[in-house]
Amino acid sequence: MSAPALRFSVDGAPVEAKAGQTIIEACDDAGIYIPRLCYRADLPPGGQCRLCTCKVNGRYAAACVTPVTPAIAVENDTPELRAERNTIVEMLFVEGNHPCPFCEKSGNCDLQAMAYRFGLSATELTYQFPNRDIDATHPEIFLDRNTCILCGLCIRASRSADGKAVFGFENRGARTQLTVNSPDGLAGTDIATADRAAAVCPVGCIVVKGTGYETPYGERPYDRQPIGADIEAQRHPSAERKDADV
Amino acid sequence: MIGENVAAADRTRLMDMIIAAQSRLGYLSDETLSAIASEVGIAYVDVVDTASFYAFFSRAPQGRCQIRFSKTPVSLVKGAADVVRAFEKALATPLGTTSPDGITLNWTSDIGMADQEPACLINGTVFANLEPADAAGIVDEVRTMIANDALPGFPGYGNAAAFSSAKAGCASNVVLAGEVLFAPMTPGSGLRAALAMTPEEVIDEVRRSGLRGRGGAGFPTGMKWGLTRRANGEARYIICNADEGEPGTFKDRVLLVEAPGLVFEGLTIAGYALGAKIGLIYLRAEYAYLFGDLQRVLGERRRLGLLGERTGGREGFDFDIRIQLGAGAYICGEESALIESLEGKRGAPRDRPPYPTDRGYLGQPTSVNNVETLACVPRIIERGANWFSKIGTAESKGTKLMCLSGDCAKPGVYEVPFGITLNELLDLAGGADAEAVQVSGAAGECVAPKDFGRSLCYEDLSTAGSTMVFGPERDVLEIVLQFAEFFADESCGWCVPCRIGTVLLKENLEKTRHGLASREDLARLERLAGTVRKMSRCGLGQTAPNPILSTLRNFPHIYESKLIGGDDVRIDLQAALRDARALRTVSALKQDGA
Ligand SMILES: Cc1cc2nc3c(=O)[nH]c(=O)nc-3n(C[C@H](O)[C@H](O)[C@H](O)COP(=O)(O)O)c2cc1C
Ligand code: SF4
Ligand code: SF4
Ligand code: SF4
């Protein structure tokens, strides 16, 4: 017999989770989208971006690392959390250098797509205009740290999916940056274009050469549907929020 | 010497290996890090990850002598900036650079000397109560030592006796000794009393005493031990948190100097109660000068049979203690970051659950306890939970060490019962004309005179002990800015709201302090502070906005008086352009010079 389902609620709607699931896993299964930038279902969670922060029984907790426990009340899509998440996305735009109009990742970029989903067009936060190194040592893969959001996905993917350790962090605080497993840059590592780590970057930092601008405007993934729409398409029509019934 | 007897391939000793390399070579080159990586059998990038995280490691060549001045609101109030200028002059070397004869000057975060500021560390030796006039003499002595190859270790464990300067070394300044922590003790008496009980009885006694954690969070110690003992695991660990990084606190240093036996005995009793074989002390790098003395006390306790095989004469209880040195990171005081650092990694906190009591050090049940918490334990066991719980208030039992600093006549450590009011404490310390008191460090609250009647205890004004007093002539915004800078420097950088938010908060405050902020900027500051508080991953980010939020609440007039132009702000475009041009010229010059 399989373990009994755990019942809990998200914004008032009942949701079921399998034993051991995190809030984000259970919500993905239920077709409830919780915004995220540093999470992929098949990789261990890292808890870096904090975009998936919800209120769980009144306390702030990141959905990607918080296990479901019976009867918890999760607040996800509330005006307060929407505002806080907007600020986090804005923070990422001012922390790095993001020239979207001519970025290769445009239209396929989770950060840009999140800004569109949230309806953000400008920010009041102060741009930091950092000086960041690029790494062009590798014949096939290029690193443009200007757009890196330090989400850690490539680090986790390299370790858990590729069985390597190509990427890591360096320094701390605002000086944190992505680094690679060789003093000689990416060329000194054993990364391969087929690696999960080479494909996982949610922004335009890790670029496999020779694949740029392949998809015409209007047909790029996020031209067709907003980020999160694939998850929301799973939602059962009868599972609408309770408060929407009244 | 640390690191020398470390078995290769023991990743948990990576910190010691990097410390040893830094000591021997003065910096960590790519080749050094590669060599360490192959010795330990881990990826190069993992060694870089750890080595690049800590403030006391450097990856570029540095001077043979490192002088680090403590930069805190208290040190600045006491004239640290003038002292630094005098050193710059004596060396003809600006801060942040190295003199031709190999002396590097830098600021560093609080070094646990708030009662004796301005203070600095010279290759690990602490210098206190500095005045500008001391600079020339100290610099001369350091130069001679460098020439004779006689400078104590690098970064070294400090040796005040090696210097002739009267400013080398530090005092304990126990102004008020109370009945729990500074009463005389006989080594072994608490342990013997504990060994007469079962481990469960010891935990129960601690639970009944009402002892709560002194490190800030106030978690009931008996409950934490019970959870750790009951959790499933192959081994259990007890860790003593001696990272003491909160600005304005220095009580753990004083305990480790004045009553190290009490701390070790508390750790040993905890080991017995939890069923642990090893106790780890995480000692901040800033206190490396205590390392030698602490090792001597440990050796003495081993000789007395109070550590090692058959500890305290108990068959089957083989407990020992190891001291792990940190390398300059405030975040490593956070218990899960501390555990990561103990495992040889960067000090990035973990997400919870699992809690350390379930899966802590090496994935095993672990209790992390503050130095002061552990020092209470032998007393509780010896004199009984009832005795201890009669001291203090309903929710806060026992005494608390308060660290007084800043504008007061008698800075130092005060052991007082919980429940004492801030006013009473200020009277004791001669700080009656205080206009603002920062309670519980940078992460705490800035309290105005209207609230000086509040009691210091978990149920009212909760504190880990840091009490920084500021008189009427002090600029509260400057103090807040200092804390904002501290958090931006010390953020581990793992999560977005804290990594970027602490920098933006600092920038916004700078703007306010320079009288360039509008009412709209102030509203923005408050909103941003809210985001950092709510969305950050760990206690550092969650408390980083506290100085701002508490001064906005308690000292609103200070912000108001700095605002420009009411609601309708107009910019003087000409002046702004002039400033921008000036800035550009400066950076253009820098580039030319580089
Ligand atoms: C940023 C941060 C820094 C901390 N620094 C310290 C510290 O230096 N010493 C300490 O004992 N606890 C510190 N703590 C609290 C620890 O996480 C932990 O709660 C404490 O060591 C538990 O011991 P206790 O129960 O005896 O208080 C810190 C917490 C945070 C969030
Ligand atoms: S990485 Fe994304 S957000 Fe950044 S510039 Fe490219 S498209 Fe824009
Ligand atoms: S390179 Fe991409 S995947 Fe890696 S940390 Fe940066 S943003 Fe994340
Ligand atoms: S809140 Fe700050 S210190 Fe804590 S994990 Fe996030 S970045 Fe690191």
mmCIF file of C-alpha atoms in Angstrom, chain B residues 84-322:
data_model
loop_
_atom_site.group_PDB
_atom_site.id
_atom_site.type_symbol
_atom_site.label_atom_id
_atom_site.label_comp_id
_atom_site.label_asym_id
_atom_site.label_seq_id
_atom_site.Cartn_x
_atom_site.Cartn_y
_atom_site.Cartn_z
ATOM 1 C CA VAL B 84 44.121 54.408 11.250
ATOM 2 C CA ARG B 85 45.293 57.738 9.817
ATOM 3 C CA ALA B 86 48.238 57.709 12.214
ATOM 4 C CA PHE B 87 49.212 54.196 11.058
ATOM 5 C CA GLU B 88 48.846 55.248 7.425
ATOM 6 C CA LYS B 89 51.160 58.132 8.142
ATOM 7 C CA ALA B 90 53.703 56.067 10.083
ATOM 8 C CA LEU B 91 53.841 53.585 7.211
ATOM 9 C CA ALA B 92 53.330 56.081 4.404
ATOM 10 C CA THR B 93 50.862 53.495 3.135
ATOM 11 C CA PRO B 94 47.129 53.980 2.597
ATOM 12 C CA LEU B 95 44.562 51.648 4.126
ATOM 13 C CA GLY B 96 43.860 48.645 1.944
ATOM 14 C CA THR B 97 47.403 48.435 0.623
ATOM 15 C CA THR B 98 50.785 46.996 1.622
ATOM 16 C CA SER B 99 53.887 48.959 2.521
ATOM 17 C CA PRO B 100 57.169 48.177 0.724
ATOM 18 C CA ASP B 101 58.415 46.378 3.840
ATOM 19 C CA GLY B 102 55.353 44.120 3.853
ATOM 20 C CA ILE B 103 52.814 45.587 6.263
ATOM 21 C CA THR B 104 49.182 45.484 5.091
ATOM 22 C CA LEU B 105 46.575 47.783 6.620
ATOM 23 C CA ASN B 106 42.881 46.951 6.528
ATOM 24 C CA TRP B 107 39.580 47.446 8.270
ATOM 25 C CA THR B 108 37.835 44.338 9.546
ATOM 26 C CA SER B 109 34.469 43.631 11.179
ATOM 27 C CA ASP B 110 34.127 43.792 14.984
ATOM 28 C CA ILE B 111 36.905 41.792 16.679
ATOM 29 C CA GLY B 112 35.196 41.356 20.043
ATOM 30 C CA MET B 113 36.914 44.291 21.752
ATOM 31 C CA ALA B 114 34.111 46.829 22.019
ATOM 32 C CA ASP B 115 35.039 47.670 25.620
ATOM 33 C CA GLN B 116 38.627 48.507 24.575
ATOM 34 C CA GLU B 117 38.305 50.224 21.215
ATOM 35 C CA PRO B 118 40.047 51.335 19.109
ATOM 36 C CA ALA B 119 41.603 47.911 18.733
ATOM 37 C CA CYS B 120 43.378 45.962 16.044
ATOM 38 C CA LEU B 121 44.858 42.570 15.307
ATOM 39 C CA ILE B 122 48.498 42.434 14.232
ATOM 40 C CA ASN B 123 49.088 38.968 12.788
ATOM 41 C CA GLY B 124 46.597 37.668 15.314
ATOM 42 C CA THR B 125 47.888 39.540 18.371
ATOM 43 C CA VAL B 126 45.284 41.896 19.759
ATOM 44 C CA PHE B 127 46.121 45.534 20.535
ATOM 45 C CA ALA B 128 43.676 47.562 22.632
ATOM 46 C CA ASN B 129 42.882 51.131 23.604
ATOM 47 C CA LEU B 130 44.918 52.512 20.729
ATOM 48 C CA GLU B 131 45.651 56.184 20.317
ATOM 49 C CA PRO B 132 47.156 57.915 17.297
ATOM 50 C CA ALA B 133 50.344 58.463 19.290
ATOM 51 C CA ASP B 134 50.869 54.676 19.536
ATOM 52 C CA ALA B 135 51.196 54.200 15.807
ATOM 53 C CA ALA B 136 54.842 55.152 15.268
ATOM 54 C CA GLY B 137 56.158 52.963 18.114
ATOM 55 C CA ILE B 138 54.124 49.913 17.098
ATOM 56 C CA VAL B 139 55.110 50.271 13.447
ATOM 57 C CA ASP B 140 58.798 50.530 14.444
ATOM 58 C CA GLU B 141 58.579 47.406 16.554
ATOM 59 C CA VAL B 142 56.794 45.476 13.800
ATOM 60 C CA ARG B 143 59.432 46.553 11.280
ATOM 61 C CA THR B 144 62.223 45.365 13.539
ATOM 62 C CA MET B 145 60.446 42.051 14.063
ATOM 63 C CA ILE B 146 60.024 41.594 10.313
ATOM 64 C CA ALA B 147 63.711 42.363 9.764
ATOM 65 C CA ASN B 148 64.698 39.812 12.437
ATOM 66 C CA ASP B 149 62.148 37.282 11.258
ATOM 67 C CA ALA B 150 60.647 37.422 14.743
ATOM 68 C CA LEU B 151 57.069 38.373 13.960
ATOM 69 C CA PRO B 152 54.592 35.950 15.566
ATOM 70 C CA GLY B 153 52.877 33.586 13.105
ATOM 71 C CA PHE B 154 50.987 34.553 10.015
ATOM 72 C CA PRO B 155 48.033 34.771 10.489
ATOM 73 C CA GLY B 156 49.358 33.224 13.670
ATOM 74 C CA TYR B 157 47.823 32.782 17.043
ATOM 75 C CA GLY B 158 49.046 36.028 18.432
ATOM 76 C CA ASN B 159 51.468 36.476 21.233
ATOM 77 C CA ALA B 160 51.135 39.706 23.169
ATOM 78 C CA ALA B 161 54.285 38.889 25.158
ATOM 79 C CA ALA B 162 56.368 39.087 21.984
ATOM 80 C CA PHE B 163 55.669 42.823 21.803
ATOM 81 C CA SER B 164 57.026 45.444 24.155
ATOM 82 C CA SER B 165 54.130 47.817 23.429
ATOM 83 C CA ALA B 166 51.881 48.340 26.442
ATOM 84 C CA LYS B 167 48.894 48.198 24.106
ATOM 85 C CA ALA B 168 49.471 44.544 23.166
ATOM 86 C CA GLY B 169 47.020 42.126 24.774
ATOM 87 C CA CYS B 170 43.596 42.728 26.227
ATOM 88 C CA ALA B 171 41.887 42.870 29.594
ATOM 89 C CA SER B 172 38.851 40.909 30.699
ATOM 90 C CA ASN B 173 37.109 43.855 32.362
ATOM 91 C CA VAL B 174 34.692 41.831 34.465
ATOM 92 C CA VAL B 175 33.006 44.772 36.184
ATOM 93 C CA LEU B 176 30.309 42.799 37.945
ATOM 94 C CA ALA B 177 30.721 39.106 38.785
ATOM 95 C CA GLY B 178 27.467 37.283 39.515
ATOM 96 C CA GLU B 179 26.649 34.083 41.327
ATOM 97 C CA VAL B 180 26.530 31.698 38.344
ATOM 98 C CA LEU B 181 29.352 32.213 35.888
ATOM 99 C CA PHE B 182 32.077 34.038 37.747
ATOM 100 C CA ALA B 183 31.783 32.227 41.081
ATOM 101 C CA PRO B 184 34.854 30.125 41.904
ATOM 102 C CA MET B 185 34.836 26.563 40.559
ATOM 103 C CA THR B 186 36.673 23.317 41.232
ATOM 104 C CA PRO B 187 37.512 21.473 38.019
ATOM 105 C CA GLY B 188 35.513 18.274 37.783
ATOM 106 C CA SER B 189 32.900 19.018 40.429
ATOM 107 C CA GLY B 190 30.077 19.582 37.932
ATOM 108 C CA LEU B 191 31.148 16.603 35.846
ATOM 109 C CA ARG B 192 31.248 14.305 38.871
ATOM 110 C CA ALA B 193 27.741 15.409 39.836
ATOM 111 C CA ALA B 194 26.580 14.730 36.275
ATOM 112 C CA LEU B 195 28.165 11.269 36.167
ATOM 113 C CA ALA B 196 26.219 10.388 39.287
ATOM 114 C CA MET B 197 23.063 10.839 37.207
ATOM 115 C CA THR B 198 21.863 9.071 34.079
ATOM 116 C CA PRO B 199 22.156 11.050 30.818
ATOM 117 C CA GLU B 200 18.365 11.409 30.771
ATOM 118 C CA GLU B 201 18.423 12.802 34.297
ATOM 119 C CA VAL B 202 21.047 15.357 33.274
ATOM 120 C CA ILE B 203 18.886 16.499 30.354
ATOM 121 C CA ASP B 204 15.885 16.636 32.633
ATOM 122 C CA GLU B 205 17.750 18.722 35.202
ATOM 123 C CA VAL B 206 18.803 21.180 32.498
ATOM 124 C CA ARG B 207 15.216 21.282 31.227
ATOM 125 C CA ARG B 208 13.847 21.972 34.712
ATOM 126 C CA SER B 209 16.408 24.731 35.281
ATOM 127 C CA GLY B 210 14.751 26.721 32.486
ATOM 128 C CA LEU B 211 18.120 27.343 30.804
ATOM 129 C CA ARG B 212 17.702 28.898 27.355
ATOM 130 C CA GLY B 213 20.289 29.530 24.665
ATOM 131 C CA ARG B 214 22.496 32.578 25.237
ATOM 132 C CA GLY B 215 23.489 32.832 21.566
ATOM 133 C CA GLY B 216 20.466 34.893 20.597
ATOM 134 C CA ALA B 217 17.550 32.643 19.720
ATOM 135 C CA GLY B 218 16.781 31.598 23.308
ATOM 136 C CA PHE B 219 15.866 28.016 22.468
ATOM 137 C CA PRO B 220 15.410 25.866 25.614
ATOM 138 C CA THR B 221 18.669 23.955 26.044
ATOM 139 C CA GLY B 222 17.185 20.868 27.698
ATOM 140 C CA MET B 223 14.725 20.488 24.842
ATOM 141 C CA LYS B 224 17.502 20.823 22.237
ATOM 142 C CA TRP B 225 19.513 18.128 24.001
ATOM 143 C CA GLY B 226 16.488 15.867 24.287
ATOM 144 C CA LEU B 227 15.791 16.199 20.552
ATOM 145 C CA THR B 228 19.423 15.458 19.716
ATOM 146 C CA ARG B 229 19.607 12.443 21.993
ATOM 147 C CA ARG B 230 16.380 10.948 20.680
ATOM 148 C CA ALA B 231 17.125 11.521 16.967
ATOM 149 C CA ASN B 232 18.228 8.556 14.883
ATOM 150 C CA GLY B 233 21.901 8.546 14.012
ATOM 151 C CA GLU B 234 25.152 6.658 14.085
ATOM 152 C CA ALA B 235 26.936 9.293 16.152
ATOM 153 C CA ARG B 236 25.986 12.427 18.038
ATOM 154 C CA TYR B 237 27.898 15.688 18.204
ATOM 155 C CA ILE B 238 27.996 18.591 20.599
ATOM 156 C CA ILE B 239 29.361 21.854 19.269
ATOM 157 C CA CYS B 240 30.331 24.917 21.241
ATOM 158 C CA ASN B 241 29.680 28.078 19.288
ATOM 159 C CA ALA B 242 32.566 30.444 20.043
ATOM 160 C CA ASP B 243 32.209 32.461 16.869
ATOM 161 C CA GLU B 244 31.009 35.534 18.792
ATOM 162 C CA GLY B 245 30.748 37.791 15.763
ATOM 163 C CA GLU B 246 27.870 40.009 16.801
ATOM 164 C CA PRO B 247 29.176 43.585 16.993
ATOM 165 C CA GLY B 248 29.493 44.762 20.587
ATOM 166 C CA THR B 249 29.695 41.354 22.234
ATOM 167 C CA PHE B 250 32.829 40.010 23.909
ATOM 168 C CA LYS B 251 31.503 37.912 26.806
ATOM 169 C CA ASP B 252 32.463 34.596 25.226
ATOM 170 C CA ARG B 253 36.048 35.826 24.927
ATOM 171 C CA VAL B 254 36.000 36.764 28.603
ATOM 172 C CA LEU B 255 34.548 33.390 29.599
ATOM 173 C CA LEU B 256 37.180 31.575 27.551
ATOM 174 C CA VAL B 257 39.884 33.590 29.337
ATOM 175 C CA GLU B 258 38.466 33.653 32.855
ATOM 176 C CA ALA B 259 36.620 30.339 33.068
ATOM 177 C CA PRO B 260 37.686 28.024 30.231
ATOM 178 C CA GLY B 261 37.371 25.045 32.566
ATOM 179 C CA LEU B 262 33.719 25.837 33.144
ATOM 180 C CA VAL B 263 33.061 25.950 29.398
ATOM 181 C CA PHE B 264 34.930 22.686 28.761
ATOM 182 C CA GLU B 265 33.137 21.043 31.651
ATOM 183 C CA GLY B 266 29.765 22.153 30.282
ATOM 184 C CA LEU B 267 30.737 20.693 26.933
ATOM 185 C CA THR B 268 31.800 17.439 28.570
ATOM 186 C CA ILE B 269 28.557 17.161 30.522
ATOM 187 C CA ALA B 270 26.650 17.825 27.298
ATOM 188 C CA GLY B 271 28.680 15.060 25.635
ATOM 189 C CA TYR B 272 27.672 12.672 28.398
ATOM 190 C CA ALA B 273 24.029 13.718 28.200
ATOM 191 C CA LEU B 274 23.839 13.351 24.420
ATOM 192 C CA GLY B 275 26.006 10.273 24.080
ATOM 193 C CA ALA B 276 28.620 12.158 22.060
ATOM 194 C CA LYS B 277 32.257 11.112 21.802
ATOM 195 C CA ILE B 278 33.585 14.385 20.530
ATOM 196 C CA GLY B 279 32.908 18.007 21.326
ATOM 197 C CA LEU B 280 33.917 20.633 18.798
ATOM 198 C CA ILE B 281 34.610 24.248 19.640
ATOM 199 C CA TYR B 282 34.325 26.626 16.715
ATOM 200 C CA LEU B 283 36.599 29.500 17.675
ATOM 201 C CA ARG B 284 36.502 32.635 15.550
ATOM 202 C CA ALA B 285 39.783 33.540 13.856
ATOM 203 C CA GLU B 286 39.728 36.902 15.622
ATOM 204 C CA TYR B 287 40.261 34.985 18.892
ATOM 205 C CA ALA B 288 43.083 32.828 17.547
ATOM 206 C CA TYR B 289 45.321 34.334 20.251
ATOM 207 C CA LEU B 290 43.342 32.274 22.787
ATOM 208 C CA PHE B 291 44.110 29.008 20.977
ATOM 209 C CA GLY B 292 47.347 28.191 22.778
ATOM 210 C CA ASP B 293 46.002 28.809 26.273
ATOM 211 C CA LEU B 294 42.850 26.831 25.561
ATOM 212 C CA GLN B 295 44.944 23.894 24.341
ATOM 213 C CA ARG B 296 46.944 24.041 27.566
ATOM 214 C CA VAL B 297 43.757 23.919 29.646
ATOM 215 C CA LEU B 298 42.525 20.986 27.574
ATOM 216 C CA GLY B 299 45.835 19.207 28.148
ATOM 217 C CA GLU B 300 45.526 19.817 31.868
ATOM 218 C CA ARG B 301 42.004 18.373 31.889
ATOM 219 C CA ARG B 302 43.229 15.310 30.019
ATOM 220 C CA ARG B 303 45.900 14.830 32.675
ATOM 221 C CA LEU B 304 43.244 15.132 35.371
ATOM 222 C CA GLY B 305 41.185 12.459 33.648
ATOM 223 C CA LEU B 306 38.419 14.935 32.881
ATOM 224 C CA LEU B 307 38.792 14.259 29.150
ATOM 225 C CA GLY B 308 39.939 11.326 27.095
ATOM 226 C CA GLU B 309 39.542 7.628 27.790
ATOM 227 C CA ARG B 310 37.181 6.907 30.680
ATOM 228 C CA THR B 311 36.333 10.554 31.094
ATOM 229 C CA GLY B 312 35.707 11.397 34.743
ATOM 230 C CA GLY B 313 36.490 7.759 35.555
ATOM 231 C CA ARG B 314 33.366 6.546 33.758
ATOM 232 C CA GLU B 315 33.835 3.261 31.913
ATOM 233 C CA GLY B 316 32.639 3.600 28.312
ATOM 234 C CA PHE B 317 32.609 7.400 28.309
ATOM 235 C CA ASP B 318 35.570 8.430 26.134
ATOM 236 C CA PHE B 319 35.031 12.068 25.379
ATOM 237 C CA ASP B 320 37.413 14.590 23.888
ATOM 238 C CA ILE B 321 37.338 18.138 22.627
ATOM 239 C CA ARG B 322 38.813 19.638 19.470
#
